[in-house]
Amino acid sequence: MSKKEQKRVVLCGASNYNEKYYLNPDFLKLPKGIQDELKVMCVLFVSEVGGILTLEYEADGTLCFRVAADEEDILFDEIGAGLKIKEYQQTKQELLKGLELYYRAAVLRE
């Protein structure tokens, strides 16, 4: 694992393979409405395109979408995943920026 990967912090994620959603317990202080919105985003994403989606903070506080899929998963829609991420970056821009500000203030203490 590279130093860059070690500094990533997972906010939340969902897997189409085991049909589970995960919210990092370090972020349970986020308002319930935001937690619910993240859950809907992640679960909807993997139900539409498959694979695994995680929202992760980089060391500088930037929030990134990470998508993974099993090599033998022929149903995973790689193009759809890219389009869905772009859609979220546009339609959920305010939420994503707010989450970055929260992380920088509450975790990085900037």
C-alpha atoms as one frame of an Amber mdcrd trajectory, in Angstrom:
protein
   0.000   0.000   0.000   1.400   3.375  -0.988   1.610   6.338   1.384  -1.115
   8.057  -0.619  -3.498   5.110  -0.120  -2.717   4.989   3.601  -3.850   8.585
   3.983  -7.262   7.947   2.425 -10.197   7.845   4.790 -13.370   6.056   3.717
 -16.518   8.069   4.366 -19.003   5.477   3.130 -19.558   2.831   0.531 -21.832
   0.161  -0.875 -21.337  -3.181  -2.543 -23.604  -4.779  -5.096 -21.941  -8.133
  -4.394 -23.011  -8.531  -0.770 -25.756  -5.875  -0.881 -24.323  -3.927   2.039
 -23.859  -0.267   2.869 -21.102   1.031   5.143 -20.762   4.375   6.920 -17.476
   4.961   8.724 -18.338   5.220  12.450 -16.059   8.286  12.656 -18.742  10.179
  10.706 -21.791   9.270  12.789 -21.906  12.904  13.955 -23.026  13.974  10.490
 -26.692  15.025  10.460 -29.104  12.126   9.888 -30.372  13.703   6.659 -26.872
  13.768   5.193 -26.224  10.185   6.312 -29.460   9.146   4.607 -28.569  11.010
   1.406 -25.159   9.306   1.281 -26.775   5.916   1.765 -29.276   6.516  -1.042
 -26.500   7.725  -3.369 -24.259   4.712  -2.747 -26.958   2.056  -2.807 -28.602
   3.509  -5.920 -25.216   3.685  -7.648 -24.327   0.012  -7.112 -27.851  -1.171
  -7.878 -27.717   0.630 -11.247 -24.144  -0.088 -12.405 -22.928  -2.875 -10.095
 -19.580  -3.239  -8.402 -18.451  -1.445  -5.276 -18.532   2.306  -4.658 -16.681
   4.107  -1.885 -16.490   7.799  -1.139 -13.025   8.489   0.231 -11.197  11.539
   1.513  -7.701  12.137   0.159  -5.014  13.419   2.544  -5.838  17.026   1.563
  -9.560  16.585   2.296 -10.732  16.154  -1.296 -13.670  13.745  -1.535 -13.276
  11.153  -4.295 -15.462   8.465  -5.781 -13.734   5.059  -6.017 -15.287   2.271
  -8.046 -14.171  -1.350  -8.114 -15.550  -4.475  -9.727 -14.632  -8.132  -9.810
 -12.819  -9.054 -13.016 -15.367 -11.760 -13.816 -18.342  -9.432 -13.260 -19.703
  -9.198 -16.796 -22.730  -7.192 -15.629 -20.663  -4.275 -14.253 -21.313  -1.147
 -16.338 -18.022   0.772 -16.426 -19.345   3.478 -18.747 -22.500   3.838 -16.644
 -20.340   4.167 -13.525 -18.422   7.074 -15.039 -21.620   8.775 -16.154 -23.263
   8.287 -12.746 -20.248   9.800 -10.973 -20.367  12.848 -13.271 -24.093  13.146
 -12.584 -23.502  13.048  -8.810 -20.696  15.595  -9.083 -23.128  17.977 -10.762
 -26.401  17.293  -8.939 -24.863  16.738  -5.493 -22.194  19.433  -5.768 -23.415
  21.339  -2.692 -23.488  18.168  -0.551 -20.026  17.052  -1.707 -18.459  20.484
  -1.096 -20.085  20.624   2.332 -18.654  17.205   3.197 -15.188  18.386   2.148
 -15.528  21.510   4.319 -16.721  19.369   7.240 -13.729  17.044   6.903 -11.248
  19.896   6.663 -12.742  21.606   9.724 -13.583  18.627  11.959 -10.819  16.170
  11.049  -7.915  18.135   9.551  -8.605  21.137  11.824  -7.950  23.658   9.046
